[in-house]
Amino acid sequence: MNKKELAKIYKEVSNGEISARKAAKKINIFLETLQEALQIDGTVVFINRGIFEIKERKPRIISNPVTRELMKIYPRKIVRFRVSKKINKE
């Protein structure tokens, strides 16, 4: 699902009180706020929904399947979302 489809769903949920363009703007504001909060603290918790957190992947060595050449994959940070146990039960 992309932002445009999410904005359409947001518009339908609001019973047409908000346009798709305004819904997309609100989604962008939310995503920017979430990104800033993750940079500051490293985790964002939505009670009864889930947790966004930054996870650091370790460096590793892999082999290229075609040439069998060894390559190093450098460490990097990724954003991970863990769903709350209460949502899984619903």
Short mmCIF file of N, CA, C and O in Angstrom, two decimals:
data_model
loop_
_atom_site.label_atom_id
_atom_site.label_comp_id
_atom_site.label_asym_id
_atom_site.label_seq_id
_atom_site.Cartn_x
_atom_site.Cartn_y
_atom_site.Cartn_z
N MET A 1 0.84 -1.17 0.00
CA MET A 1 0.00 0.00 0.00
C MET A 1 0.89 1.24 0.00
O MET A 1 1.86 1.30 0.75
N ASN A 2 0.56 2.19 -0.83
CA ASN A 2 1.32 3.43 -0.87
C ASN A 2 0.53 4.55 -0.20
O ASN A 2 -0.59 4.35 0.28
N LYS A 3 1.13 5.75 -0.16
CA LYS A 3 0.50 6.88 0.54
C LYS A 3 -0.84 7.27 -0.09
O LYS A 3 -1.77 7.64 0.61
N LYS A 4 -0.91 7.19 -1.40
CA LYS A 4 -2.14 7.58 -2.09
C LYS A 4 -3.30 6.67 -1.69
O LYS A 4 -4.41 7.14 -1.43
N GLU A 5 -3.05 5.36 -1.65
CA GLU A 5 -4.08 4.42 -1.25
C GLU A 5 -4.46 4.61 0.22
O GLU A 5 -5.63 4.52 0.59
N LEU A 6 -3.46 4.88 1.06
CA LEU A 6 -3.71 5.14 2.48
C LEU A 6 -4.55 6.40 2.65
O LEU A 6 -5.46 6.44 3.49
N ALA A 7 -4.29 7.42 1.85
CA ALA A 7 -5.08 8.66 1.92
C ALA A 7 -6.54 8.40 1.51
O ALA A 7 -7.46 8.97 2.10
N LYS A 8 -6.74 7.53 0.54
CA LYS A 8 -8.12 7.20 0.13
C LYS A 8 -8.86 6.50 1.26
O LYS A 8 -10.02 6.78 1.53
N ILE A 9 -8.18 5.58 1.94
CA ILE A 9 -8.80 4.88 3.06
C ILE A 9 -9.11 5.86 4.19
O ILE A 9 -10.18 5.81 4.81
N TYR A 10 -8.16 6.78 4.46
CA TYR A 10 -8.36 7.80 5.50
C TYR A 10 -9.58 8.67 5.16
O TYR A 10 -10.36 9.02 6.03
N LYS A 11 -9.74 8.99 3.90
CA LYS A 11 -10.88 9.79 3.45
C LYS A 11 -12.19 9.03 3.66
O LYS A 11 -13.18 9.60 4.13
N GLU A 12 -12.19 7.74 3.36
CA GLU A 12 -13.40 6.93 3.53
C GLU A 12 -13.76 6.78 5.01
O GLU A 12 -14.94 6.82 5.37
N VAL A 13 -12.76 6.63 5.86
CA VAL A 13 -13.01 6.47 7.29
C VAL A 13 -13.57 7.75 7.89
O VAL A 13 -14.41 7.72 8.79
N SER A 14 -13.15 8.90 7.35
CA SER A 14 -13.64 10.18 7.88
C SER A 14 -15.00 10.57 7.27
O SER A 14 -15.45 11.69 7.45
N ASN A 15 -15.62 9.66 6.55
CA ASN A 15 -16.94 9.88 5.94
C ASN A 15 -16.95 11.06 4.99
O ASN A 15 -17.93 11.81 4.92
N GLY A 16 -15.87 11.28 4.27
CA GLY A 16 -15.82 12.34 3.29
C GLY A 16 -15.66 13.73 3.85
O GLY A 16 -15.77 14.72 3.12
N GLU A 17 -15.41 13.86 5.15
CA GLU A 17 -15.24 15.18 5.77
C GLU A 17 -13.90 15.80 5.39
O GLU A 17 -13.72 17.01 5.57
N ILE A 18 -12.99 15.01 4.90
CA ILE A 18 -11.65 15.49 4.54
C ILE A 18 -11.34 15.02 3.13
O ILE A 18 -11.72 13.92 2.73
N SER A 19 -10.67 15.87 2.36
CA SER A 19 -10.34 15.49 0.98
C SER A 19 -9.12 14.58 0.98
O SER A 19 -8.38 14.49 1.96
N ALA A 20 -8.91 13.91 -0.14
CA ALA A 20 -7.76 13.00 -0.27
C ALA A 20 -6.45 13.79 -0.19
O ALA A 20 -5.46 13.29 0.36
N ARG A 21 -6.44 15.00 -0.72
CA ARG A 21 -5.22 15.82 -0.69
C ARG A 21 -4.87 16.23 0.75
O ARG A 21 -3.72 16.15 1.17
N LYS A 22 -5.88 16.63 1.54
CA LYS A 22 -5.63 16.99 2.93
C LYS A 22 -5.24 15.75 3.75
O LYS A 22 -4.41 15.83 4.65
N ALA A 23 -5.82 14.61 3.41
CA ALA A 23 -5.46 13.37 4.09
C ALA A 23 -4.00 13.02 3.82
O ALA A 23 -3.26 12.62 4.73
N ALA A 24 -3.55 13.21 2.58
CA ALA A 24 -2.15 12.93 2.23
C ALA A 24 -1.22 13.88 2.98
O ALA A 24 -0.14 13.47 3.44
N LYS A 25 -1.62 15.15 3.14
CA LYS A 25 -0.81 16.10 3.89
C LYS A 25 -0.70 15.69 5.35
O LYS A 25 0.38 15.75 5.95
N LYS A 26 -1.80 15.24 5.93
CA LYS A 26 -1.78 14.81 7.33
C LYS A 26 -0.92 13.56 7.51
O LYS A 26 -0.21 13.42 8.50
N ILE A 27 -0.96 12.67 6.53
CA ILE A 27 -0.12 11.46 6.58
C ILE A 27 1.35 11.85 6.50
O ILE A 27 2.18 11.31 7.23
N ASN A 28 1.68 12.80 5.63
CA ASN A 28 3.07 13.26 5.52
C ASN A 28 3.55 13.90 6.82
O ASN A 28 4.68 13.66 7.26
N ILE A 29 2.70 14.70 7.45
CA ILE A 29 3.06 15.33 8.73
C ILE A 29 3.30 14.26 9.79
O ILE A 29 4.27 14.33 10.55
N PHE A 30 2.43 13.25 9.82
CA PHE A 30 2.61 12.17 10.78
C PHE A 30 3.92 11.43 10.56
O PHE A 30 4.66 11.14 11.51
N LEU A 31 4.24 11.12 9.31
CA LEU A 31 5.47 10.38 9.01
C LEU A 31 6.72 11.19 9.35
O LEU A 31 7.71 10.65 9.86
N GLU A 32 6.68 12.51 9.08
CA GLU A 32 7.82 13.36 9.43
C GLU A 32 8.00 13.43 10.95
O GLU A 32 9.12 13.36 11.44
N THR A 33 6.89 13.54 11.67
CA THR A 33 6.96 13.57 13.13
C THR A 33 7.50 12.26 13.68
O THR A 33 8.33 12.25 14.59
N LEU A 34 7.06 11.16 13.12
CA LEU A 34 7.53 9.84 13.54
C LEU A 34 9.03 9.70 13.28
O LEU A 34 9.77 9.20 14.12
N GLN A 35 9.48 10.17 12.13
CA GLN A 35 10.90 10.11 11.79
C GLN A 35 11.74 10.94 12.77
O GLN A 35 12.78 10.47 13.24
N GLU A 36 11.29 12.13 13.10
CA GLU A 36 12.02 12.98 14.04
C GLU A 36 12.07 12.35 15.43
O GLU A 36 13.09 12.36 16.10
N ALA A 37 10.95 11.76 15.85
CA ALA A 37 10.90 11.12 17.17
C ALA A 37 11.84 9.92 17.22
O ALA A 37 12.50 9.68 18.23
N LEU A 38 11.92 9.17 16.14
CA LEU A 38 12.84 8.03 16.10
C LEU A 38 14.29 8.48 16.15
O LEU A 38 15.13 7.84 16.77
N GLN A 39 14.60 9.59 15.50
CA GLN A 39 15.97 10.11 15.54
C GLN A 39 16.34 10.59 16.93
O GLN A 39 17.47 10.42 17.37
N ILE A 40 15.38 11.16 17.66
CA ILE A 40 15.66 11.68 18.99
C ILE A 40 15.77 10.56 20.02
O ILE A 40 16.73 10.48 20.78
N ASP A 41 14.78 9.68 20.06
CA ASP A 41 14.70 8.69 21.14
C ASP A 41 15.06 7.27 20.71
O ASP A 41 15.53 6.50 21.51
N GLY A 42 14.80 6.89 19.49
CA GLY A 42 15.10 5.54 19.04
C GLY A 42 13.91 4.60 19.07
O GLY A 42 13.90 3.59 18.39
N THR A 43 12.88 4.91 19.87
CA THR A 43 11.66 4.10 19.90
C THR A 43 10.44 5.00 20.01
O THR A 43 10.49 6.05 20.63
N VAL A 44 9.36 4.57 19.39
CA VAL A 44 8.07 5.25 19.50
C VAL A 44 7.04 4.17 19.81
O VAL A 44 6.90 3.21 19.07
N VAL A 45 6.32 4.34 20.92
CA VAL A 45 5.37 3.33 21.38
C VAL A 45 3.95 3.84 21.18
O VAL A 45 3.61 4.94 21.63
N PHE A 46 3.14 3.05 20.50
CA PHE A 46 1.70 3.30 20.39
C PHE A 46 1.02 2.23 21.23
O PHE A 46 1.03 1.05 20.87
N ILE A 47 0.46 2.63 22.37
CA ILE A 47 -0.13 1.69 23.31
C ILE A 47 -1.26 0.92 22.62
O ILE A 47 -2.09 1.50 21.92
N ASN A 48 -1.27 -0.38 22.80
CA ASN A 48 -2.24 -1.33 22.22
C ASN A 48 -2.15 -1.42 20.70
O ASN A 48 -3.03 -2.01 20.07
N ARG A 49 -1.13 -0.86 20.08
CA ARG A 49 -0.95 -0.94 18.63
C ARG A 49 0.39 -1.57 18.26
O ARG A 49 0.43 -2.51 17.50
N GLY A 50 1.49 -1.00 18.77
CA GLY A 50 2.80 -1.55 18.45
C GLY A 50 3.91 -0.57 18.77
O GLY A 50 3.69 0.50 19.32
N ILE A 51 5.14 -0.97 18.40
CA ILE A 51 6.33 -0.19 18.70
C ILE A 51 7.16 -0.03 17.43
O ILE A 51 7.45 -1.01 16.74
N PHE A 52 7.52 1.21 17.12
CA PHE A 52 8.52 1.49 16.09
C PHE A 52 9.85 1.62 16.81
O PHE A 52 9.96 2.34 17.79
N GLU A 53 10.87 0.93 16.32
CA GLU A 53 12.18 1.04 16.94
C GLU A 53 13.27 0.96 15.88
O GLU A 53 13.06 0.41 14.81
N ILE A 54 14.43 1.53 16.22
CA ILE A 54 15.58 1.48 15.33
C ILE A 54 16.43 0.29 15.75
O ILE A 54 16.77 0.14 16.92
N LYS A 55 16.75 -0.54 14.78
CA LYS A 55 17.55 -1.73 15.04
C LYS A 55 18.81 -1.64 14.19
O LYS A 55 18.76 -1.25 13.02
N GLU A 56 19.93 -1.99 14.77
CA GLU A 56 21.19 -1.94 14.04
C GLU A 56 21.56 -3.34 13.56
O GLU A 56 21.61 -4.28 14.35
N ARG A 57 21.76 -3.47 12.26
CA ARG A 57 22.15 -4.75 11.69
C ARG A 57 23.67 -4.87 11.71
O ARG A 57 24.38 -3.92 11.40
N LYS A 58 24.16 -6.03 12.05
CA LYS A 58 25.59 -6.25 12.17
C LYS A 58 26.22 -6.41 10.79
O LYS A 58 25.57 -6.84 9.83
N PRO A 59 27.53 -6.09 10.70
CA PRO A 59 28.20 -6.33 9.42
C PRO A 59 28.36 -7.84 9.19
O PRO A 59 28.44 -8.62 10.14
N ARG A 60 28.38 -8.23 7.93
CA ARG A 60 28.54 -9.65 7.62
C ARG A 60 29.21 -9.81 6.27
O ARG A 60 29.24 -8.89 5.46
N ILE A 61 29.72 -10.99 6.05
CA ILE A 61 30.38 -11.30 4.78
C ILE A 61 29.52 -12.32 4.05
O ILE A 61 29.12 -13.33 4.62
N ILE A 62 29.25 -12.02 2.79
CA ILE A 62 28.46 -12.93 1.96
C ILE A 62 29.25 -13.25 0.70
O ILE A 62 30.25 -12.61 0.39
N SER A 63 28.77 -14.23 -0.05
CA SER A 63 29.42 -14.52 -1.32
C SER A 63 28.44 -14.25 -2.45
O SER A 63 27.25 -14.57 -2.35
N ASN A 64 28.96 -13.65 -3.51
CA ASN A 64 28.18 -13.37 -4.69
C ASN A 64 27.83 -14.71 -5.35
O ASN A 64 28.71 -15.51 -5.65
N PRO A 65 26.55 -15.01 -5.58
CA PRO A 65 26.19 -16.32 -6.11
C PRO A 65 26.71 -16.59 -7.52
O PRO A 65 26.92 -17.73 -7.91
N VAL A 66 26.95 -15.54 -8.29
CA VAL A 66 27.41 -15.72 -9.67
C VAL A 66 28.92 -15.89 -9.72
O VAL A 66 29.43 -16.85 -10.32
N THR A 67 29.66 -14.99 -9.10
CA THR A 67 31.13 -15.00 -9.21
C THR A 67 31.82 -15.67 -8.02
O THR A 67 33.02 -15.88 -8.06
N ARG A 68 31.07 -15.99 -6.97
CA ARG A 68 31.61 -16.57 -5.74
C ARG A 68 32.61 -15.66 -5.03
O ARG A 68 33.39 -16.08 -4.20
N GLU A 69 32.58 -14.38 -5.39
CA GLU A 69 33.45 -13.40 -4.75
C GLU A 69 32.88 -13.02 -3.39
O GLU A 69 31.69 -12.82 -3.23
N LEU A 70 33.74 -12.93 -2.37
CA LEU A 70 33.31 -12.55 -1.04
C LEU A 70 33.10 -11.04 -0.99
O LEU A 70 33.92 -10.27 -1.48
N MET A 71 31.99 -10.65 -0.38
CA MET A 71 31.65 -9.23 -0.27
C MET A 71 31.29 -8.93 1.18
O MET A 71 30.73 -9.78 1.88
N LYS A 72 31.60 -7.72 1.62
CA LYS A 72 31.26 -7.32 2.97
C LYS A 72 30.05 -6.40 2.93
O LYS A 72 30.02 -5.43 2.17
N ILE A 73 29.07 -6.72 3.74
CA ILE A 73 27.89 -5.86 3.89
C ILE A 73 28.11 -5.07 5.16
O ILE A 73 28.32 -5.63 6.23
N TYR A 74 28.07 -3.76 5.04
CA TYR A 74 28.38 -2.88 6.16
C TYR A 74 27.20 -2.78 7.12
O TYR A 74 26.05 -3.00 6.72
N PRO A 75 27.46 -2.43 8.37
CA PRO A 75 26.35 -2.30 9.33
C PRO A 75 25.46 -1.13 8.95
O PRO A 75 25.91 -0.16 8.36
N ARG A 76 24.19 -1.27 9.27
CA ARG A 76 23.24 -0.20 8.98
C ARG A 76 22.10 -0.25 9.98
O ARG A 76 21.89 -1.25 10.65
N LYS A 77 21.37 0.83 10.03
CA LYS A 77 20.23 0.93 10.94
C LYS A 77 18.95 0.82 10.13
O LYS A 77 18.84 1.39 9.04
N ILE A 78 17.99 0.08 10.67
CA ILE A 78 16.69 -0.07 10.01
C ILE A 78 15.59 0.23 11.02
O ILE A 78 15.80 0.15 12.23
N VAL A 79 14.43 0.59 10.53
CA VAL A 79 13.27 0.83 11.39
C VAL A 79 12.44 -0.44 11.38
O VAL A 79 12.13 -1.00 10.32
N ARG A 80 12.09 -0.88 12.57
CA ARG A 80 11.32 -2.10 12.73
C ARG A 80 10.02 -1.78 13.47
O ARG A 80 10.02 -0.99 14.40
N PHE A 81 8.93 -2.40 13.05
CA PHE A 81 7.65 -2.24 13.73
C PHE A 81 7.25 -3.58 14.31
O PHE A 81 7.17 -4.59 13.59
N ARG A 82 7.02 -3.61 15.62
CA ARG A 82 6.54 -4.81 16.29
C ARG A 82 5.09 -4.60 16.67
O ARG A 82 4.75 -3.62 17.34
N VAL A 83 4.23 -5.51 16.28
CA VAL A 83 2.80 -5.40 16.55
C VAL A 83 2.53 -5.81 17.99
O VAL A 83 3.15 -6.74 18.51
N SER A 84 1.61 -5.12 18.62
CA SER A 84 1.21 -5.43 19.99
C SER A 84 0.52 -6.79 20.05
O SER A 84 -0.14 -7.22 19.09
N LYS A 85 0.66 -7.46 21.17
CA LYS A 85 0.02 -8.77 21.34
C LYS A 85 -1.50 -8.64 21.31
O LYS A 85 -2.20 -9.56 20.90
N LYS A 86 -2.03 -7.50 21.73
CA LYS A 86 -3.48 -7.31 21.76
C LYS A 86 -4.07 -7.24 20.36
O LYS A 86 -5.19 -7.67 20.13
N ILE A 87 -3.32 -6.72 19.40
CA ILE A 87 -3.81 -6.67 18.02
C ILE A 87 -3.82 -8.07 17.42
O ILE A 87 -4.72 -8.42 16.66
N ASN A 88 -2.81 -8.87 17.74
CA ASN A 88 -2.75 -10.23 17.20
C ASN A 88 -3.92 -11.07 17.65
O ASN A 88 -4.36 -11.97 16.93
N LYS A 89 -4.49 -10.81 18.81
CA LYS A 89 -5.61 -11.58 19.33
C LYS A 89 -6.93 -11.21 18.68
O LYS A 89 -7.88 -11.98 18.70
N GLU A 90 -7.03 -10.01 18.11
CA GLU A 90 -8.30 -9.55 17.52
C GLU A 90 -8.57 -10.15 16.20
O GLU A 90 -8.04 -10.74 15.49
#
